Structure formats: C-alpha cells, structure tokens
PDB file of C-alpha atoms in Angstrom:
ATOM      1  CA  MET A  18       7.823   0.016 -22.238  1.00 39.00           C
ATOM      2  CA  GLY A  19      10.592  -0.387 -19.990  1.00 44.00           C
ATOM      3  CA  ASP A  20      10.636  -0.847 -16.279  1.00 56.00           C
ATOM      4  CA  TYR A  21       6.928  -2.200 -16.433  1.00 70.00           C
ATOM      5  CA  ARG A  22       8.259  -5.461 -18.991  1.00 74.00           C
ATOM      6  CA  GLU A  23      10.562  -5.994 -16.357  1.00 74.00           C
ATOM      7  CA  LEU A  24       7.352  -5.726 -13.857  1.00 75.00           C
ATOM      8  CA  ARG A  25       5.761  -7.616 -15.244  1.00 79.00           C
ATOM      9  CA  ARG A  26       8.200 -10.348 -15.607  1.00 80.00           C
ATOM     10  CA  ARG A  27       8.499  -9.856 -11.688  1.00 79.00           C
ATOM     11  CA  ALA A  28       4.458 -10.249 -11.237  1.00 80.00           C
ATOM     12  CA  GLU A  29       4.146 -13.336 -13.569  1.00 84.00           C
ATOM     13  CA  ASP A  30       6.937 -14.842 -11.599  1.00 83.00           C
ATOM     14  CA  ARG A  31       5.135 -14.699  -8.460  1.00 82.00           C
ATOM     15  CA  GLY A  32       2.005 -16.377 -10.452  1.00 86.00           C
ATOM     16  CA  VAL A  33       0.363 -13.147 -11.700  1.00 87.00           C
ATOM     17  CA  VAL A  34      -1.416 -13.767 -15.013  1.00 89.00           C
ATOM     18  CA  LEU A  35      -2.343 -10.659 -17.122  1.00 87.00           C
ATOM     19  CA  ARG A  36      -4.933 -11.408 -19.961  1.00 89.00           C
ATOM     20  CA  GLY A  37      -4.811  -8.925 -22.810  1.00 86.00           C
ATOM     21  CA  ILE A  38      -3.608  -6.421 -20.668  1.00 86.00           C
ATOM     22  CA  ASN A  39      -0.142  -4.811 -19.923  1.00 81.00           C
ATOM     23  CA  PRO A  40       1.534  -2.436 -17.820  1.00 80.00           C
ATOM     24  CA  LEU A  41       2.611   0.760 -19.155  1.00 77.00           C
ATOM     25  CA  LYS A  42       3.817   4.536 -18.580  1.00 74.00           C
ATOM     26  CA  ILE A  43       0.570   6.319 -20.034  1.00 70.00           C
ATOM     27  CA  ARG A  44       1.567  10.150 -21.210  1.00 70.00           C
ATOM     28  CA  GLY A  45      -0.199  12.594 -18.529  1.00 63.00           C
ATOM     29  CA  CYS A  46      -1.783  10.013 -16.884  1.00 61.00           C
ATOM     30  CA  GLY A  47       1.047   8.778 -14.856  1.00 65.00           C
ATOM     31  CA  ILE A  48       1.318   4.549 -14.522  1.00 72.00           C
ATOM     32  CA  GLY A  49      -1.304   2.123 -15.768  1.00 77.00           C
ATOM     33  CA  VAL A  50      -2.671  -0.761 -17.446  1.00 81.00           C
ATOM     34  CA  VAL A  51      -3.620  -0.451 -20.845  1.00 83.00           C
ATOM     35  CA  THR A  52      -5.419  -3.057 -22.950  1.00 85.00           C
ATOM     36  CA  ALA A  53      -3.654  -5.762 -25.524  1.00 85.00           C
ATOM     37  CA  ARG A  54      -6.360  -6.907 -27.357  1.00 88.00           C
ATOM     38  CA  LYS A  55      -9.691  -6.366 -27.244  1.00 88.00           C
ATOM     39  CA  LEU A  56     -11.096  -7.718 -23.943  1.00 86.00           C
ATOM     40  CA  THR A  57     -14.361  -9.380 -23.805  1.00 86.00           C
ATOM     41  CA  GLU A  58     -17.520  -8.758 -20.862  1.00 89.00           C
ATOM     42  CA  GLY A  59     -17.115 -11.327 -18.153  1.00 89.00           C
ATOM     43  CA  LYS A  60     -13.846 -12.428 -19.017  1.00 90.00           C
ATOM     44  CA  VAL A  61     -10.614 -12.861 -16.743  1.00 90.00           C
ATOM     45  CA  ILE A  62      -8.061  -9.891 -16.891  1.00 89.00           C
ATOM     46  CA  LEU A  63      -5.687 -10.150 -14.191  1.00 88.00           C
ATOM     47  CA  LYS A  64      -5.247 -13.185 -11.599  1.00 89.00           C
ATOM     48  CA  VAL A  65      -3.059 -12.588  -8.979  1.00 87.00           C
ATOM     49  CA  PRO A  66      -2.293 -15.935  -6.002  1.00 87.00           C
ATOM     50  CA  THR A  67      -2.435 -15.073  -3.022  1.00 84.00           C
ATOM     51  CA  LYS A  68       1.514 -16.311  -2.519  1.00 82.00           C
ATOM     52  CA  ALA A  69       1.958 -13.254  -4.490  1.00 82.00           C
ATOM     53  CA  LEU A  70       0.348 -10.993  -2.000  1.00 83.00           C
ATOM     54  CA  CYS A  71       2.403  -9.079   0.531  1.00 83.00           C
ATOM     55  CA  SER A  72      -0.171  -9.395   3.614  1.00 85.00           C
ATOM     56  CA  LEU A  73      -0.355 -10.697   6.973  1.00 86.00           C
ATOM     57  CA  TYR A  74       0.987 -14.026   5.132  1.00 85.00           C
ATOM     58  CA  THR A  75       4.305 -12.810   4.361  1.00 83.00           C
ATOM     59  CA  VAL A  76       4.588 -10.542   7.502  1.00 86.00           C
ATOM     60  CA  SER A  77       8.195 -11.391   9.044  1.00 86.00           C
ATOM     61  CA  VAL A  78       7.450 -14.088  12.616  1.00 88.00           C
ATOM     62  CA  VAL A  79       9.635 -11.704  14.559  1.00 87.00           C
ATOM     63  CA  ILE A  80       7.257  -8.793  13.739  1.00 89.00           C
ATOM     64  CA  LEU A  81       4.341 -10.480  13.863  1.00 88.00           C
ATOM     65  CA  SER A  82       5.594 -11.257  17.333  1.00 88.00           C
ATOM     66  CA  LYS A  83       6.036  -8.020  19.209  1.00 89.00           C
ATOM     67  CA  PRO A  84       3.080  -6.005  19.233  1.00 87.00           C
ATOM     68  CA  PRO A  85       0.283  -5.994  21.499  1.00 88.00           C
ATOM     69  CA  HIS A  86      -2.163  -8.545  20.549  1.00 81.00           C
ATOM     70  CA  ASP A  87      -4.094  -6.080  20.020  1.00 83.00           C
ATOM     71  CA  SER A  88      -2.249  -4.096  17.353  1.00 89.00           C
ATOM     72  CA  PRO A  89      -3.861  -2.797  13.959  1.00 90.00           C
ATOM     73  CA  PHE A  90      -2.471  -4.817  11.316  1.00 90.00           C
ATOM     74  CA  HIS A  91      -2.191  -1.637   9.637  1.00 91.00           C
ATOM     75  CA  GLY A  92       0.822  -0.267  11.568  1.00 91.00           C
ATOM     76  CA  ILE A  93       2.021  -4.328  11.748  1.00 91.00           C
ATOM     77  CA  LEU A  94       2.147  -4.002   7.427  1.00 90.00           C
ATOM     78  CA  ALA A  95       4.450  -0.440   7.750  1.00 90.00           C
ATOM     79  CA  ALA A  96       6.966  -1.563   9.792  1.00 92.00           C
ATOM     80  CA  ASN A  97       7.326  -4.648   8.321  1.00 89.00           C
ATOM     81  CA  ILE A  98       7.910  -3.296   5.061  1.00 87.00           C
ATOM     82  CA  ALA A  99      10.063  -0.745   7.237  1.00 88.00           C
ATOM     83  CA  LEU A 100      12.140  -2.808   8.245  1.00 89.00           C
ATOM     84  CA  ASP A 101      12.350  -5.352   5.319  1.00 81.00           C
ATOM     85  CA  THR A 102      15.410  -6.260   3.464  1.00 71.00           C
ATOM     86  CA  THR A 103      14.028  -9.310   1.490  1.00 71.00           C
ATOM     87  CA  THR A 104      12.517  -8.605  -2.091  1.00 63.00           C
ATOM     88  CA  ALA A 105       9.367  -8.626  -0.643  1.00 61.00           C
ATOM     89  CA  LEU A 106       7.724  -5.507  -2.330  1.00 65.00           C
ATOM     90  CA  GLU A 107      10.230  -6.050  -6.142  1.00 63.00           C
ATOM     91  CA  PRO A 108       6.856  -6.548  -7.891  1.00 58.00           C
ATOM     92  CA  TRP A 109       6.017  -3.321  -6.734  1.00 63.00           C
ATOM     93  CA  GLU A 110       9.258  -1.162  -7.088  1.00 63.00           C
ATOM     94  CA  THR A 111       9.078   0.296 -10.107  1.00 61.00           C
ATOM     95  CA  THR A 112       5.424   1.424  -9.698  1.00 63.00           C
ATOM     96  CA  LEU A 113       5.751   2.987  -5.552  1.00 65.00           C
ATOM     97  CA  PRO A 114       6.176   6.287  -4.433  1.00 65.00           C
ATOM     98  CA  SER A 115      10.409   6.010  -3.882  1.00 66.00           C
ATOM     99  CA  LEU A 116      10.188   8.634  -1.264  1.00 65.00           C
ATOM    100  CA  LEU A 117       8.198  10.252   1.343  1.00 71.00           C
ATOM    101  CA  ALA A 118       8.808  13.740  -0.597  1.00 70.00           C
ATOM    102  CA  ASP A 119       6.517  11.507  -3.112  1.00 70.00           C
ATOM    103  CA  PHE A 120       3.557  11.216  -0.249  1.00 73.00           C
ATOM    104  CA  GLU A 121       4.616  14.946   0.626  1.00 74.00           C
ATOM    105  CA  ALA A 122       3.558  16.545  -3.043  1.00 69.00           C
ATOM    106  CA  THR A 123       0.002  14.516  -2.893  1.00 73.00           C
ATOM    107  CA  THR A 124      -1.591  14.638   0.468  1.00 82.00           C
ATOM    108  CA  PRO A 125      -3.520  16.477   2.694  1.00 87.00           C
ATOM    109  CA  TYR A 126      -1.891  14.855   5.753  1.00 86.00           C
ATOM    110  CA  TYR A 127       1.370  17.443   4.349  1.00 83.00           C
ATOM    111  CA  TRP A 128      -0.801  20.613   4.390  1.00 85.00           C
ATOM    112  CA  LEU A 129      -0.424  23.228   6.223  1.00 87.00           C
ATOM    113  CA  LEU A 130      -2.830  23.183   8.855  1.00 90.00           C
ATOM    114  CA  GLU A 131      -5.119  26.684   6.734  1.00 91.00           C
ATOM    115  CA  PHE A 132      -4.825  25.085   4.013  1.00 89.00           C
ATOM    116  CA  GLN A 133      -6.304  21.383   5.812  1.00 90.00           C
ATOM    117  CA  ASP A 134      -9.200  23.752   7.275  1.00 91.00           C
ATOM    118  CA  LEU A 135     -10.183  24.289   4.000  1.00 91.00           C
ATOM    119  CA  LEU A 136     -11.684  20.507   3.027  1.00 91.00           C
ATOM    120  CA  PRO A 137     -14.967  19.899   2.741  1.00 93.00           C
ATOM    121  CA  LYS A 138     -16.286  17.946   6.201  1.00 93.00           C
ATOM    122  CA  PRO A 139     -15.706  14.607   4.833  1.00 93.00           C
ATOM    123  CA  ALA A 140     -12.427  14.580   3.545  1.00 92.00           C
ATOM    124  CA  LYS A 141     -11.354  16.862   6.418  1.00 93.00           C
ATOM    125  CA  ASP A 142     -13.054  13.964   8.896  1.00 93.00           C
ATOM    126  CA  ILE A 143     -11.206  11.358   7.083  1.00 91.00           C
ATOM    127  CA  LEU A 144      -7.997  13.529   7.364  1.00 91.00           C
ATOM    128  CA  LYS A 145      -7.965  13.503  11.131  1.00 93.00           C
ATOM    129  CA  LYS A 146      -8.727  10.042  11.771  1.00 92.00           C
ATOM    130  CA  LYS A 147      -5.886   9.029   9.289  1.00 90.00           C
ATOM    131  CA  GLN A 148      -4.031  11.069  11.468  1.00 92.00           C
ATOM    132  CA  PHE A 149      -5.002   9.579  14.630  1.00 94.00           C
ATOM    133  CA  HIS A 150      -4.269   6.101  13.082  1.00 92.00           C
ATOM    134  CA  PHE A 151      -0.903   6.901  12.552  1.00 94.00           C
ATOM    135  CA  GLN A 152      -0.020   8.714  15.525  1.00 95.00           C
ATOM    136  CA  HIS A 153      -1.752   5.447  17.088  1.00 94.00           C
ATOM    137  CA  HIS A 154       0.440   3.253  14.684  1.00 94.00           C
ATOM    138  CA  TRP A 155       3.610   4.573  15.191  1.00 95.00           C
ATOM    139  CA  ASN A 156       3.585   4.732  19.202  1.00 95.00           C
ATOM    140  CA  ILE A 157       3.200   0.992  19.246  1.00 94.00           C
ATOM    141  CA  VAL A 158       6.033   0.445  16.051  1.00 94.00           C
ATOM    142  CA  SER A 159       8.431   2.701  17.897  1.00 95.00           C
ATOM    143  CA  LYS A 160       8.128   0.870  21.156  1.00 94.00           C
ATOM    144  CA  VAL A 161       9.065  -2.293  20.054  1.00 93.00           C
ATOM    145  CA  PHE A 162      10.958  -1.357  17.189  1.00 94.00           C
ATOM    146  CA  PRO A 163      13.404   1.371  18.069  1.00 94.00           C
ATOM    147  CA  GLN A 164      15.593   1.053  15.425  1.00 94.00           C
ATOM    148  CA  VAL A 165      12.892   2.402  12.902  1.00 93.00           C
ATOM    149  CA  ARG A 166      13.002   6.158  12.219  1.00 93.00           C
ATOM    150  CA  LEU A 167       9.773   8.688  12.212  1.00 93.00           C
ATOM    151  CA  GLU A 168      10.366   9.253   8.639  1.00 89.00           C
ATOM    152  CA  ASP A 169      11.167   5.407   7.090  1.00 89.00           C
ATOM    153  CA  TYR A 170       7.656   4.395   9.044  1.00 92.00           C
ATOM    154  CA  LEU A 171       6.022   7.099   7.993  1.00 91.00           C
ATOM    155  CA  TYR A 172       6.719   6.364   3.816  1.00 86.00           C
ATOM    156  CA  SER A 173       5.466   2.713   4.527  1.00 88.00           C
ATOM    157  CA  TRP A 174       2.744   3.504   6.384  1.00 90.00           C
ATOM    158  CA  PHE A 175       1.635   5.369   3.774  1.00 86.00           C
ATOM    159  CA  LEU A 176       2.967   2.247   1.272  1.00 82.00           C
ATOM    160  CA  ALA A 177       0.844   0.164   3.706  1.00 83.00           C
ATOM    161  CA  ASN A 178      -2.811   2.751   3.584  1.00 80.00           C
ATOM    162  CA  THR A 179      -2.351   4.017  -0.179  1.00 75.00           C
ATOM    163  CA  PRO A 180      -2.119   1.238  -2.927  1.00 74.00           C
ATOM    164  CA  THR A 181      -3.393  -1.601  -1.211  1.00 80.00           C
ATOM    165  CA  PHE A 182      -6.888  -3.732  -1.089  1.00 85.00           C
ATOM    166  CA  TYR A 183      -9.407  -4.881   1.288  1.00 86.00           C
ATOM    167  CA  TYR A 184      -8.536  -8.666   1.519  1.00 87.00           C
ATOM    168  CA  GLU A 185     -10.714 -11.022   3.826  1.00 88.00           C
ATOM    169  CA  THR A 186      -9.251 -14.312   5.393  1.00 87.00           C
ATOM    170  CA  PRO A 187     -10.581 -16.089   8.554  1.00 90.00           C
ATOM    171  CA  GLU A 188      -6.888 -14.820  10.164  1.00 88.00           C
ATOM    172  CA  MET A 189      -8.224 -11.057   9.522  1.00 87.00           C
ATOM    173  CA  GLU A 190     -11.319 -11.317  10.571  1.00 87.00           C
ATOM    174  CA  LYS A 191      -9.432 -10.682  14.250  1.00 86.00           C
ATOM    175  CA  TYR A 192      -8.521  -6.879  12.488  1.00 87.00           C
ATOM    176  CA  ASN A 193     -10.457  -3.855  12.253  1.00 86.00           C
ATOM    177  CA  TRP A 194     -12.418  -4.311   8.190  1.00 86.00           C
ATOM    178  CA  GLU A 195     -10.264  -1.482   7.741  1.00 85.00           C
ATOM    179  CA  ASP A 196      -6.947  -3.257   8.362  1.00 86.00           C
ATOM    180  CA  ARG A 197      -7.849  -6.135   6.719  1.00 88.00           C
ATOM    181  CA  LEU A 198      -5.076  -5.359   3.818  1.00 86.00           C
ATOM    182  CA  ALA A 199      -2.873  -6.751   1.157  1.00 87.00           C
ATOM    183  CA  LEU A 200      -0.907  -5.197  -1.830  1.00 81.00           C
ATOM    184  CA  LEU A 201      -1.333  -7.339  -5.236  1.00 80.00           C
ATOM    185  CA  PRO A 202       1.162  -7.016  -7.499  1.00 75.00           C
ATOM    186  CA  ILE A 203      -0.252  -4.962 -11.087  1.00 77.00           C
ATOM    187  CA  ALA A 204      -3.720  -4.477  -9.517  1.00 78.00           C
ATOM    188  CA  GLU A 205      -3.240  -1.163  -7.665  1.00 72.00           C
ATOM    189  CA  LEU A 206      -2.360   0.116 -10.992  1.00 75.00           C
ATOM    190  CA  PHE A 207      -5.547   0.089 -12.309  1.00 75.00           C
ATOM    191  CA  ASN A 208      -5.961   3.214  -9.790  1.00 60.00           C
ATOM    192  CA  HIS A 209      -3.001   5.469 -10.590  1.00 48.00           C
ATOM    193  CA  ALA A 210      -3.001   8.993 -11.904  1.00 46.00           C
ATOM    194  CA  ASP A 211       0.142  11.308 -12.575  1.00 44.00           C
ATOM    195  CA  GLY A 212       2.219  11.929  -9.461  1.00 41.00           C
ATOM    196  CA  ASN A 213       1.475   8.911  -7.713  1.00 40.00           C
ATOM    197  CA  VAL A 214      -1.702  10.341  -6.542  1.00 36.00           C
ATOM    198  CA  ARG A 215      -4.299   7.103  -6.162  1.00 35.00           C
TER     199      ARG A 215
END
C-alpha cells in the first residue's frame, strides 16, 4: 500500500476510524478506497471526528480576523491553506494534487475560451460562477495578505473547492450554504479517479 499506509496512520492519529476499508492506489483508477472484508449494509465504515476536519475551527485566528466580516469562507479557507506552515493538511498530502499544473490538466477553468464555449450550458454556467467567485475571493485576499502569490492562492483555492464536503454547524450558518466547507481525511477518496479528477 506504500504511501497510503502512512496516510491511514496519519488519519488514525487524528481519530479517524476505518472499518473494513483501506485507501489504495487502484491501477487505472487513481487513489480510492477498497474493502478489506465483506461489508454489511447499514454498518459504519468510516468515522471522522470533528477534531480531524480542516474547517472553520482550524483556520488561524489571524487569518479569520483580517478579511472583512462578510468575506466568503471558501476564500478564507484557501488563504489559510496558502499561508499554512503547520501540519494541518498532513493527512491529505499523499492524495492531494501537488502542483497547480495538476489542476490545469483536469479543469475547464484553464481551457482556451473557444473550448470553454463548447461546454453544455449548465457546465458553462458553473464555470462562469466559479471564475467570478475566484476573482472576488482573490480581490479580498490579495489586499489583506499581499504576501500570497496569485498562483499559490489559486492552487489553495482549488484545494478548498474540489475535495471538500458540505459542513453545517451553527457557526457556519453565517456563511452562504456553498461556503460551508470542510476537508475530511480519507473521505474524499470515495470520489477519486485517475489524474486527480474529482
């Protein structure tokens, strides 16, 4: 299992419980989750405690205090990832794309305009919305954290966008529903395909 044994160890160190499943690189399918025994319907196979999440509650107080109070949380989480010098993302490091180029190869965000125009209308609408959101978030973050480079922020923004889960708590209700985000170790592996496509 190589690096994924270490991934499991790091996740379990944070309280993640895997029951009958393992992370594994699957030939032709990327990194995913496989069963280690026969699973029974209705039984819990993965438990991720809130202390293991990368969420509002793990964002640096300094980062939370600088942007305007109505800033989108997606942008704040991305800023936290870009400026993080701790081991907050350690449980994910073997599964996350390591470079911005990994996203460039798999997302329409980087396609030439003539190819973006070929997308079906629903996909094109989502892309335009994402492009608008990124620019809005960058306008805020670049003012309050001028040390963050655009490329580093864009990479972090994609990390805060692609493998995250919806996470609702009373404190998160002040954000728009689409900003109620959290990273969950191991859980995002249920939605992987080859080439870091999510």
